[in-house]
């Protein structure tokens, strides 16, 4: 079960964008990297193509290591590590280690 999912809000705690917050746009579990809106921007020089005549510089989010972010708890709004709790029904929920609230 993934600790961080698409749509989560996270805080960057390491790297160039330390201190920034953003929404998770994509998760790559295999390489343990994620894309966060507005974080890890890379610029690429794009050659003109038939579809895009202008070319020029394209800015887009690059992946950052999953370990560089903390989830911002939707319950208490604090950055936290994520734990898990299992309900009687067997359903597994994520748990905020700051306030102890489960969510999902
Ligand atoms: Zn919390």
Coordinates of C-alpha atoms and ligand atoms in Angstrom, one line a residue:
X1 CA 0.0 0.0 0.0
X2 CA 1.3 3.3 -1.0
X3 CA 2.0 6.0 1.6
X4 CA 1.8 8.8 -0.9
X5 CA -0.8 9.0 -3.6
X6 CA -1.9 11.1 -6.5
X7 CA -3.8 14.1 -5.1
X8 CA -2.1 14.2 -1.8
X9 CA -0.6 17.4 -0.5
X10 CA 3.0 17.2 0.4
X11 CA 5.8 19.3 1.9
X12 CA 9.3 19.1 0.4
X13 CA 11.8 18.6 3.2
X14 CA 15.0 18.1 1.1
X15 CA 16.6 19.2 -2.1
X16 CA 16.4 22.5 -4.0
X17 CA 12.7 23.0 -3.4
X18 CA 12.9 22.4 0.4
X19 CA 10.0 24.1 2.2
X20 CA 7.6 24.1 -0.8
X21 CA 4.2 22.5 -0.7
X22 CA 2.3 21.1 -3.6
X23 CA -0.1 18.5 -4.8
X24 CA 1.1 15.1 -6.0
X25 CA 0.4 14.8 -9.7
X26 CA 2.0 11.4 -10.3
X27 CA 3.6 8.6 -8.4
X28 CA 6.1 6.2 -9.7
X29 CA 6.3 3.4 -7.1
X30 CA 8.9 1.4 -9.0
X31 CA 11.5 4.1 -8.8
X32 CA 10.1 5.6 -5.6
X33 CA 9.8 9.0 -7.2
X34 CA 6.9 11.4 -7.5
X35 CA 5.9 14.5 -9.4
X36 CA 4.7 17.4 -7.4
X37 CA 3.0 20.4 -8.9
X38 CA 5.4 23.4 -9.1
X39 CA 8.3 21.4 -7.6
X40 CA 11.4 20.1 -9.2
X41 CA 10.9 22.2 -12.4
X42 CA 13.2 21.3 -15.2
X43 CA 13.7 23.3 -18.3
X44 CA 14.2 21.7 -21.7
X45 CA 15.1 23.3 -24.9
X46 CA 12.6 22.1 -27.5
X47 CA 13.3 22.0 -31.1
X48 CA 10.6 23.2 -33.4
X49 CA 8.5 20.3 -34.7
X50 CA 5.7 20.1 -37.2
X51 CA 3.1 20.2 -34.5
X52 CA 4.8 22.9 -32.5
X53 CA 6.5 25.3 -34.8
X54 CA 7.8 27.7 -32.2
X55 CA 10.0 25.3 -30.2
X56 CA 11.7 27.2 -27.4
X57 CA 12.1 26.5 -23.7
X58 CA 9.7 24.1 -22.0
X59 CA 9.3 24.1 -18.3
X60 CA 7.8 21.1 -16.6
X61 CA 7.9 19.2 -13.3
X62 CA 10.6 16.5 -13.0
X63 CA 10.4 13.7 -10.6
X64 CA 11.7 14.0 -7.1
X65 CA 12.5 11.2 -4.6
X66 CA 9.6 10.1 -2.5
X67 CA 11.9 10.4 0.5
X68 CA 12.2 14.1 0.0
X69 CA 8.6 14.8 1.0
X70 CA 6.3 14.5 3.9
X71 CA 2.6 14.1 3.6
X72 CA 0.6 17.0 4.9
X73 CA -2.1 15.5 7.0
X74 CA -5.6 16.4 5.8
X75 CA -6.9 16.2 9.4
X76 CA -4.3 18.4 11.3
X77 CA -2.6 20.1 8.3
X78 CA 0.9 19.2 9.6
X79 CA 3.6 17.5 7.7
X80 CA 3.8 13.9 8.9
X81 CA 5.2 10.5 8.3
X82 CA 2.5 8.0 7.3
X83 CA 1.5 4.9 9.3
X84 CA -1.2 2.4 8.7
X85 CA -4.1 1.2 10.7
X86 CA -6.3 -1.9 9.9
X87 CA -10.0 -1.7 10.6
X88 CA -12.1 -4.7 11.8
X89 CA -13.3 -5.1 8.3
X90 CA -9.8 -5.7 7.2
X91 CA -9.6 -2.4 5.4
X92 CA -6.3 -0.6 5.7
X93 CA -6.2 3.1 6.2
X94 CA -3.4 5.5 6.3
X95 CA -2.6 7.1 9.6
X96 CA -1.1 10.5 10.6
X97 CA 1.7 10.0 13.1
X98 CA 1.2 13.6 14.3
X99 CA -2.4 13.6 15.3
X100 CA -3.2 9.9 15.2
X101 CA -6.1 10.4 12.8
X102 CA -6.7 7.9 10.0
X103 CA -7.8 9.2 6.6
X104 CA -8.6 8.0 3.0
Ligands
LIG1 ZN1 -2.7 14.7 11.4

